[in-house]
Coordinates of C-alpha atoms in Angstrom, one line a residue:
X1 CA -13.8 34.8 15.7
X2 CA -11.3 31.6 17.4
X3 CA -12.2 30.2 20.7
X4 CA -9.5 31.7 24.0
X5 CA -7.8 28.3 24.0
X6 CA -5.8 27.5 27.7
X7 CA -2.0 27.1 26.9
X8 CA -1.2 24.3 25.4
X9 CA 2.1 21.7 25.2
X10 CA 1.2 22.4 20.9
X11 CA 1.9 25.8 20.7
X12 CA 3.0 26.0 16.9
X13 CA -0.2 23.3 15.9
X14 CA -2.1 26.0 17.7
X15 CA -0.7 28.8 15.9
X16 CA -2.4 26.2 12.2
X17 CA -5.7 25.0 14.0
X18 CA -7.1 27.9 16.7
X19 CA -6.9 30.7 14.1
X20 CA -7.8 31.7 11.0
X21 CA -6.1 32.1 7.0
X22 CA -6.3 33.2 3.9
X23 CA -5.3 29.5 2.7
X24 CA -7.6 27.2 4.4
X25 CA -9.9 24.4 3.0
X26 CA -13.1 25.5 1.8
X27 CA -14.3 23.4 5.7
X28 CA -12.2 24.9 7.9
X29 CA -13.4 26.4 11.4
X30 CA -10.6 26.9 13.7
X31 CA -10.6 26.7 17.7
X32 CA -10.4 24.0 20.4
X33 CA -12.9 21.6 19.3
X34 CA -10.6 21.8 16.1
X35 CA -7.5 20.5 18.1
X36 CA -9.6 18.2 20.2
X37 CA -11.5 16.3 17.9
X38 CA -8.5 15.5 15.8
X39 CA -7.0 13.9 18.5
X40 CA -9.6 12.1 20.0
X41 CA -11.6 11.1 17.0
X42 CA -8.6 10.8 13.7
X43 CA -7.4 7.5 13.2
X44 CA -5.2 7.4 10.4
X45 CA -2.5 3.9 9.7
X46 CA 1.2 4.4 9.2
X47 CA 2.3 1.7 6.5
X48 CA 5.0 0.7 7.2
X49 CA 7.6 0.6 10.0
X50 CA 11.1 1.7 7.8
X51 CA 13.2 4.3 7.5
X52 CA 9.9 6.7 6.4
X53 CA 7.7 4.4 8.4
X54 CA 9.8 5.2 12.0
X55 CA 9.6 9.4 11.3
X56 CA 5.9 9.2 10.2
X57 CA 5.6 8.0 13.4
X58 CA 7.3 10.4 15.1
X59 CA 6.1 13.4 13.2
X60 CA 2.2 12.2 13.1
X61 CA 2.5 12.3 17.2
X62 CA 4.0 15.4 18.1
X63 CA 1.7 16.9 15.2
X64 CA -1.2 16.0 17.9
X65 CA -2.4 12.6 16.5
X66 CA -3.1 10.6 19.1
X67 CA -4.5 7.4 17.3
X68 CA -2.3 5.6 15.5
X69 CA -1.4 2.1 14.3
X70 CA 1.3 0.7 12.6
X71 CA 1.3 -1.9 10.4
X72 CA 4.5 -3.9 8.3
X73 CA 5.5 -7.4 8.1
X74 CA 9.5 -7.2 8.4
X75 CA 11.8 -7.6 11.9
X76 CA 14.4 -5.6 12.7
X77 CA 17.8 -5.7 11.4
X78 CA 20.8 -4.6 11.9
X79 CA 21.9 -2.8 8.6
X80 CA 18.4 -0.4 9.6
X81 CA 20.0 0.9 12.6
X82 CA 21.5 3.4 10.3
X83 CA 19.1 5.3 9.4
X84 CA 15.5 4.5 11.5
X85 CA 17.0 5.8 15.0
X86 CA 13.6 4.1 16.8
X87 CA 15.4 0.6 17.0
X88 CA 18.4 -0.3 19.0
X89 CA 21.0 -2.9 18.9
X90 CA 18.9 -4.9 21.3
X91 CA 15.9 -4.4 19.3
X92 CA 17.8 -6.7 16.3
X93 CA 15.2 -10.0 15.4
X94 CA 12.0 -8.3 17.1
X95 CA 9.1 -7.1 15.0
X96 CA 9.5 -3.6 13.5
X97 CA 6.1 -2.3 13.8
X98 CA 6.1 -3.2 17.4
X99 CA 9.1 -2.1 18.7
X100 CA 8.8 1.0 16.7
X101 CA 4.9 2.0 18.3
X102 CA 6.6 1.1 21.4
X103 CA 9.5 3.5 21.9
X104 CA 6.9 6.6 19.9
X105 CA 4.5 6.3 23.1
X106 CA 7.3 6.6 25.8
X107 CA 9.0 9.8 24.2
X108 CA 5.0 11.1 23.4
X109 CA 3.2 11.5 26.5
X110 CA -0.8 10.5 25.5
X111 CA -0.4 9.2 21.9
X112 CA -1.5 5.4 21.8
X113 CA -0.2 3.3 18.9
X114 CA -1.4 -0.1 18.0
X115 CA 1.4 -2.0 16.1
X116 CA 0.2 -5.4 13.8
X117 CA 2.9 -7.5 12.6
X118 CA 1.7 -9.3 9.6
X119 CA 1.8 -9.0 6.2
X120 CA -0.9 -6.5 4.7
X121 CA -3.0 -8.8 3.0
X122 CA -3.5 -10.4 6.1
X123 CA -5.9 -7.6 6.7
X124 CA -9.3 -7.9 6.5
X125 CA -9.9 -4.9 4.1
X126 CA -13.1 -3.9 6.5
X127 CA -9.6 -3.7 8.5
X128 CA -8.4 -0.5 6.4
X129 CA -11.6 1.4 6.3
X130 CA -11.7 1.8 10.0
X131 CA -9.6 4.4 9.3
X132 CA -9.6 8.5 8.7
X133 CA -6.7 8.8 6.8
X134 CA -3.7 5.9 5.6
X135 CA 0.4 7.7 5.5
X136 CA 2.1 5.2 3.3
X137 CA 6.0 4.5 3.7
X138 CA 7.3 1.8 1.4
X139 CA 9.8 0.8 -0.6
X140 CA 7.6 -1.7 -2.5
X141 CA 5.3 -0.8 -5.9
X142 CA 3.8 -4.4 -5.2
X143 CA 2.4 -2.9 -1.3
X144 CA 1.6 0.3 -3.0
X145 CA -0.6 -1.3 -6.0
X146 CA -2.4 -3.3 -2.8
X147 CA -3.1 -0.5 -0.3
X148 CA -3.7 1.4 -3.5
X149 CA -6.3 -1.1 -3.9
X150 CA -8.3 -1.3 -0.7
X151 CA -8.1 2.7 -0.4
X152 CA -10.1 2.9 -4.2
X153 CA -12.5 0.3 -3.7
X154 CA -14.6 1.9 -0.5
X155 CA -14.9 4.6 -3.3
X156 CA -18.7 4.5 -4.4
X157 CA -20.2 6.9 -7.4
X158 CA -23.4 8.2 -7.6
X159 CA -25.9 7.9 -10.6
X160 CA -24.4 10.2 -12.8
X161 CA -20.9 8.0 -11.9
X162 CA -19.3 11.7 -9.6
X163 CA -17.5 10.5 -6.6
X164 CA -19.5 10.0 -3.3
X165 CA -17.6 12.2 -0.6
X166 CA -18.3 10.3 1.8
X167 CA -16.9 7.1 0.5
X168 CA -13.5 8.9 -0.1
X169 CA -10.6 6.8 1.8
X170 CA -7.2 9.9 1.9
X171 CA -4.3 8.2 1.4
X172 CA -0.2 10.5 1.5
X173 CA 2.3 8.6 0.2
X174 CA 6.1 8.9 0.9
X175 CA 9.2 7.8 -1.0
X176 CA 12.8 8.1 -0.9
X177 CA 15.4 7.7 -2.7
X178 CA 19.0 8.6 -1.5
X179 CA 19.3 11.9 -1.6
X180 CA 15.7 12.4 -3.9
X181 CA 12.1 11.8 -2.6
X182 CA 8.5 12.7 -3.1
X183 CA 5.0 13.3 -1.6
X184 CA 1.7 12.8 -2.9
X185 CA -1.8 13.3 -1.7
X186 CA -4.5 10.3 -3.1
X187 CA -7.9 11.5 -3.3
X188 CA -9.9 8.4 -4.3
X189 CA -12.0 10.0 -6.9
X190 CA -10.9 13.1 -7.6
X191 CA -6.4 13.1 -7.4
X192 CA -5.0 10.3 -10.0
X193 CA -4.4 7.4 -7.6
X194 CA -0.8 4.9 -7.8
X195 CA -2.0 3.5 -10.5
X196 CA -3.1 5.7 -12.5
X197 CA 0.0 7.5 -12.4
X198 CA 2.0 3.8 -12.5
X199 CA 4.6 5.3 -14.9
X200 CA 6.4 7.5 -12.9
X201 CA 8.0 4.3 -11.3
X202 CA 10.9 2.9 -13.9
X203 CA 10.7 -0.6 -15.2
X204 CA 12.7 -2.5 -12.8
X205 CA 16.7 -3.4 -13.8
X206 CA 16.5 -7.3 -14.8
X207 CA 19.6 -9.1 -16.1
X208 CA 19.7 -11.3 -19.2
X209 CA 20.0 -15.1 -17.9
X210 CA 22.8 -15.7 -20.4
X211 CA 25.1 -13.4 -18.5
X212 CA 24.0 -14.5 -15.1
X213 CA 25.3 -17.9 -15.8
X214 CA 28.5 -17.9 -18.3
X215 CA 30.1 -14.0 -18.1
X216 CA 29.3 -12.0 -14.6
X217 CA 31.2 -9.1 -14.6
X218 CA 30.2 -7.5 -11.3
X219 CA 28.8 -8.0 -8.4
X220 CA 25.1 -7.7 -8.9
X221 CA 25.1 -10.3 -11.6
X222 CA 27.3 -13.0 -9.1
X223 CA 24.3 -12.6 -6.9
X224 CA 21.5 -12.3 -9.0
X225 CA 23.1 -16.1 -10.4
X226 CA 22.5 -17.5 -7.0
X227 CA 19.4 -16.3 -6.4
X228 CA 17.7 -17.1 -9.7
X229 CA 19.6 -19.8 -11.3
X230 CA 21.7 -22.4 -8.0
X231 CA 18.5 -21.5 -5.8
X232 CA 16.1 -23.7 -7.9
X233 CA 19.2 -26.2 -9.3
X234 CA 19.8 -27.0 -4.8
X235 CA 16.5 -26.8 -3.3
X236 CA 13.7 -28.3 -6.7
X237 CA 10.9 -26.9 -6.0
X238 CA 11.3 -24.8 -2.3
X239 CA 10.1 -21.5 -2.8
X240 CA 12.5 -18.4 -1.8
X241 CA 11.6 -16.0 0.7
X242 CA 13.7 -13.0 0.3
X243 CA 12.3 -12.3 4.6
X244 CA 13.6 -15.7 5.2
X245 CA 17.2 -14.8 7.0
X246 CA 18.4 -18.8 5.8
X247 CA 17.4 -18.5 2.6
X248 CA 19.1 -14.5 2.4
X249 CA 22.4 -15.8 3.7
X250 CA 22.2 -19.2 1.5
X251 CA 22.3 -16.4 -1.2
X252 CA 25.1 -14.4 0.0
X253 CA 27.3 -17.6 0.9
X254 CA 26.8 -18.7 -3.2
X255 CA 27.1 -15.2 -4.7
X256 CA 30.5 -14.8 -2.1
X257 CA 31.7 -18.0 -4.0
X258 CA 30.4 -17.5 -7.5
X259 CA 32.5 -13.7 -7.0
X260 CA 35.4 -15.5 -6.4
X261 CA 35.2 -18.0 -8.7
X262 CA 35.5 -15.0 -11.5
X263 CA 38.2 -12.3 -9.0
X264 CA 34.7 -10.2 -8.7
X265 CA 34.9 -8.3 -5.6
X266 CA 32.2 -5.7 -4.0
X267 CA 29.6 -9.0 -2.6
X268 CA 28.3 -8.2 0.6
X269 CA 25.5 -10.0 2.3
X270 CA 24.0 -5.8 2.7
X271 CA 24.3 -6.1 -1.1
X272 CA 22.6 -9.1 -1.8
X273 CA 19.4 -8.0 0.4
X274 CA 19.1 -4.7 -1.5
X275 CA 19.8 -7.2 -5.3
X276 CA 17.3 -9.8 -3.8
X277 CA 15.0 -7.4 -2.5
X278 CA 15.4 -4.7 -4.4
X279 CA 15.8 -2.6 -1.9
X280 CA 16.6 1.4 -2.8
X281 CA 18.9 3.2 -0.4
X282 CA 18.5 5.1 1.9
X283 CA 19.0 8.3 3.7
X284 CA 17.6 9.6 7.1
X285 CA 17.7 13.4 6.1
X286 CA 15.7 12.5 3.3
X287 CA 13.5 10.1 5.3
X288 CA 12.7 13.4 7.8
X289 CA 12.6 16.0 5.3
X290 CA 9.5 13.6 2.8
X291 CA 8.4 12.4 6.4
X292 CA 7.9 16.1 7.1
X293 CA 5.6 16.5 4.1
X294 CA 3.5 13.3 4.6
X295 CA 2.6 14.4 7.7
X296 CA 1.4 17.8 7.1
X297 CA -0.2 17.2 4.5
X298 CA -2.2 14.5 6.8
X299 CA -2.9 17.7 9.3
X300 CA -4.0 19.4 6.2
X301 CA -6.3 16.8 5.4
X302 CA -7.8 15.9 9.1
X303 CA -8.7 19.6 9.8
X304 CA -8.7 21.4 7.3
X305 CA -6.2 24.3 8.0
X306 CA -4.4 25.0 4.4
X307 CA -5.2 23.7 1.2
X308 CA -3.6 20.2 0.5
X309 CA -0.4 20.1 -2.2
X310 CA -1.7 19.4 -5.9
X311 CA -1.1 17.0 -6.0
X312 CA 2.9 15.4 -6.9
X313 CA 6.0 17.0 -4.6
X314 CA 9.5 15.5 -6.0
X315 CA 12.6 16.1 -3.9
X316 CA 16.1 16.5 -5.1
X317 CA 19.0 17.3 -2.7
X318 CA 21.8 15.2 -4.7
X319 CA 23.4 18.8 -5.7
X320 CA 21.9 22.0 -4.2
X321 CA 18.3 21.7 -3.5
X322 CA 15.5 21.3 -5.9
X323 CA 11.9 20.7 -5.1
X324 CA 8.5 20.8 -7.5
X325 CA 5.3 20.4 -6.8
X326 CA 3.4 18.5 -10.6
X327 CA -0.4 18.4 -11.1
X328 CA -0.8 15.2 -12.5
X329 CA -4.1 14.2 -14.1
X330 CA -6.8 11.3 -13.0
X331 CA -7.7 8.4 -15.9
X332 CA -11.2 8.4 -16.3
X333 CA -10.7 4.8 -17.1
X334 CA -8.4 3.2 -14.9
X335 CA -9.5 0.0 -13.5
X336 CA -8.8 0.7 -9.7
X337 CA -9.8 4.4 -9.3
X338 CA -12.4 5.0 -12.2
X339 CA -16.1 3.4 -10.9
X340 CA -15.3 0.4 -11.9
X341 CA -15.1 -2.8 -14.3
X342 CA -17.9 -3.0 -16.2
X343 CA -19.2 -7.3 -16.3
X344 CA -22.9 -7.4 -17.6
X345 CA -24.4 -10.7 -16.1
X346 CA -27.0 -13.5 -16.8
X347 CA -29.2 -13.6 -13.6
X348 CA -28.6 -17.6 -13.7
X349 CA -24.6 -17.6 -13.3
X350 CA -23.6 -19.2 -10.8
X351 CA -20.5 -17.3 -8.1
X352 CA -18.9 -20.5 -9.1
X353 CA -18.5 -18.8 -12.8
X354 CA -19.2 -15.4 -11.8
X355 CA -15.3 -16.9 -10.0
X356 CA -14.1 -18.7 -12.9
X357 CA -14.7 -15.6 -15.2
X358 CA -12.6 -13.2 -13.9
X359 CA -9.6 -15.4 -15.2
X360 CA -10.4 -14.6 -18.4
X361 CA -11.8 -10.9 -18.1
X362 CA -9.1 -8.7 -20.0
X363 CA -10.0 -6.0 -17.5
X364 CA -9.3 -8.2 -14.1
X365 CA -6.8 -11.8 -14.7
X366 CA -7.8 -12.6 -11.7
X367 CA -7.5 -16.1 -10.0
X368 CA -8.3 -18.0 -6.7
X369 CA -10.7 -14.8 -6.8
X370 CA -12.6 -13.9 -2.8
X371 CA -15.7 -12.4 -3.2
X372 CA -17.4 -9.7 -1.4
X373 CA -20.2 -7.8 -1.0
X374 CA -21.0 -4.6 0.9
X375 CA -18.4 -6.0 3.9
X376 CA -20.2 -9.5 3.6
X377 CA -18.1 -12.7 2.4
X378 CA -19.3 -14.3 -0.9
X379 CA -16.8 -16.5 -1.5
X380 CA -13.1 -16.8 1.4
X381 CA -10.4 -18.7 -0.5
X382 CA -8.5 -18.6 2.9
X383 CA -8.3 -19.1 6.4
X384 CA -10.4 -22.1 5.2
X385 CA -12.6 -22.4 8.1
X386 CA -13.6 -18.6 6.3
X387 CA -13.3 -21.1 3.2
X388 CA -15.4 -23.6 4.4
X389 CA -18.4 -21.2 6.2
X390 CA -18.7 -19.8 2.2
X391 CA -18.1 -22.9 0.2
X392 CA -21.9 -23.6 -0.7
X393 CA -22.3 -20.7 -2.2
X394 CA -20.4 -21.1 -4.7
X395 CA -23.3 -23.5 -6.8
X396 CA -26.1 -20.6 -6.2
X397 CA -26.9 -17.5 -8.8
X398 CA -25.1 -14.5 -7.9
X399 CA -28.0 -12.7 -8.5
X400 CA -29.3 -13.7 -5.3
X401 CA -26.6 -13.5 -2.7
X402 CA -27.0 -9.7 -4.2
X403 CA -30.5 -9.6 -3.2
X404 CA -31.4 -9.9 -6.6
X405 CA -30.6 -6.0 -7.0
X406 CA -30.8 -5.5 -10.7
X407 CA -26.9 -3.3 -10.7
X408 CA -24.8 -3.2 -8.3
X409 CA -20.4 -3.4 -6.9
X410 CA -19.4 -6.1 -5.6
X411 CA -15.0 -6.3 -4.1
X412 CA -12.7 -8.7 -5.3
X413 CA -9.7 -10.2 -3.6
X414 CA -6.7 -12.2 -5.1
X415 CA -4.1 -12.6 -7.3
X416 CA -3.3 -10.4 -10.5
X417 CA -1.3 -12.3 -14.0
X418 CA -0.4 -9.1 -15.6
X419 CA 2.6 -8.8 -17.5
X420 CA 3.9 -12.4 -17.0
X421 CA 4.2 -11.1 -13.3
X422 CA 1.8 -12.1 -10.2
X423 CA 0.7 -9.9 -7.8
X424 CA -1.8 -9.3 -5.3
X425 CA -5.0 -6.8 -6.4
X426 CA -7.7 -5.9 -5.5
X427 CA -10.9 -5.3 -7.8
X428 CA -13.8 -3.0 -8.6
X429 CA -16.6 -4.9 -10.5
X430 CA -19.5 -2.9 -11.9
X431 CA -22.3 -6.1 -11.9
X432 CA -25.0 -5.5 -14.0
X433 CA -28.1 -7.9 -14.6
X434 CA -29.1 -8.6 -18.4
X435 CA -33.5 -8.6 -18.7
X436 CA -33.9 -6.8 -15.8
X437 CA -36.9 -3.8 -15.8
X438 CA -35.2 -1.0 -15.2
X439 CA -31.5 -1.3 -16.5
X440 CA -30.2 -0.6 -20.1
X441 CA -28.5 -2.7 -22.1
X442 CA -24.6 -2.0 -21.1
X443 CA -21.0 -3.1 -23.2
X444 CA -19.9 -6.1 -22.0
X445 CA -16.7 -6.2 -20.6
X446 CA -16.0 -9.9 -20.0
X447 CA -17.8 -11.4 -22.5
X448 CA -20.8 -13.8 -20.4

């Protein structure tokens, strides 16, 4: 029987956590202790403080999670205010993460939210390992891929290539596009990870350069002309920064001139942001629905009060209302959540040579790699102080740096070159040293 519970502000939450049920998880133990442990020990990281992120922070705080952190690199813009309800006009220009954390803590007593105003890549990998669950409220495929790779990097496999449960870092991912949205549960090693189902996302729309330069037909053509062609002509050698308001304003002004020249209407600043940054239109009600689904799944994972979603929920409110749950299958050969890319090496290979090999390995294709081993930095490309501290390791044999262990896992972080696109990424590498007693010959991945 459930423990007798004193009156609680979280009456509805108590109905889930203090009573047994027929659809609960195998480890569910209802009672006051579970509710108290959830509030005291469960740590959740919310990635993104935009339309969906604001809803997630609010919902998680109201669902009994007291230890939250949020990370976002953006500042508040006027165009955010119609749907990102935690922000006010006086907040324009301030970091989203800081304002969102402050507003939720003002509304929900007892919750502690730590904001991080930075890029997700700026945080050390171990930062993400401190959380029990990671909730994603992102609008970028690249950002999702990065967090997915980080979470999967903590996953370890036993000698039979079965995932070890204590190393799994669950993620709950939400996304919206107008009146459509999705919520999914990712348990590395058990469910498909983001990379396993990357094909679910449609390819980004691209315009032929000849059309942009010679025969623009709509507002988006004028904006991309200013972004892709005019910017390089005027600012030779200076990279365009989509998060720099001055850069975005310049593109908007040039797009307006281009549109006037060809008699094309419809160029606005918000459309310029949407085209350049590939921003997907968002609606507040869709964000609220998807956030509710993600928060419920987070609560299920943390408490076991019900079986989790299996494993992909789609929502469509364009005409009427339609929801569907699809169970996707894990890719056993996934480069991110599978046991890792196998690389066989001689014991004499230095760390520098190993890093160079990663650029040519067809399964890795990583440049400017930083290497960590069981949380220890073997070599870091940045910041300069860490690069200098680890530089001496470059000429040492990797076998020695890995404590002469015949086979183990390394993590490499760097720039991945895939399909002529560069993006930040992380890869799990299963390194096996040849000629060591007890290590059987394996297929070489990387041509060592």
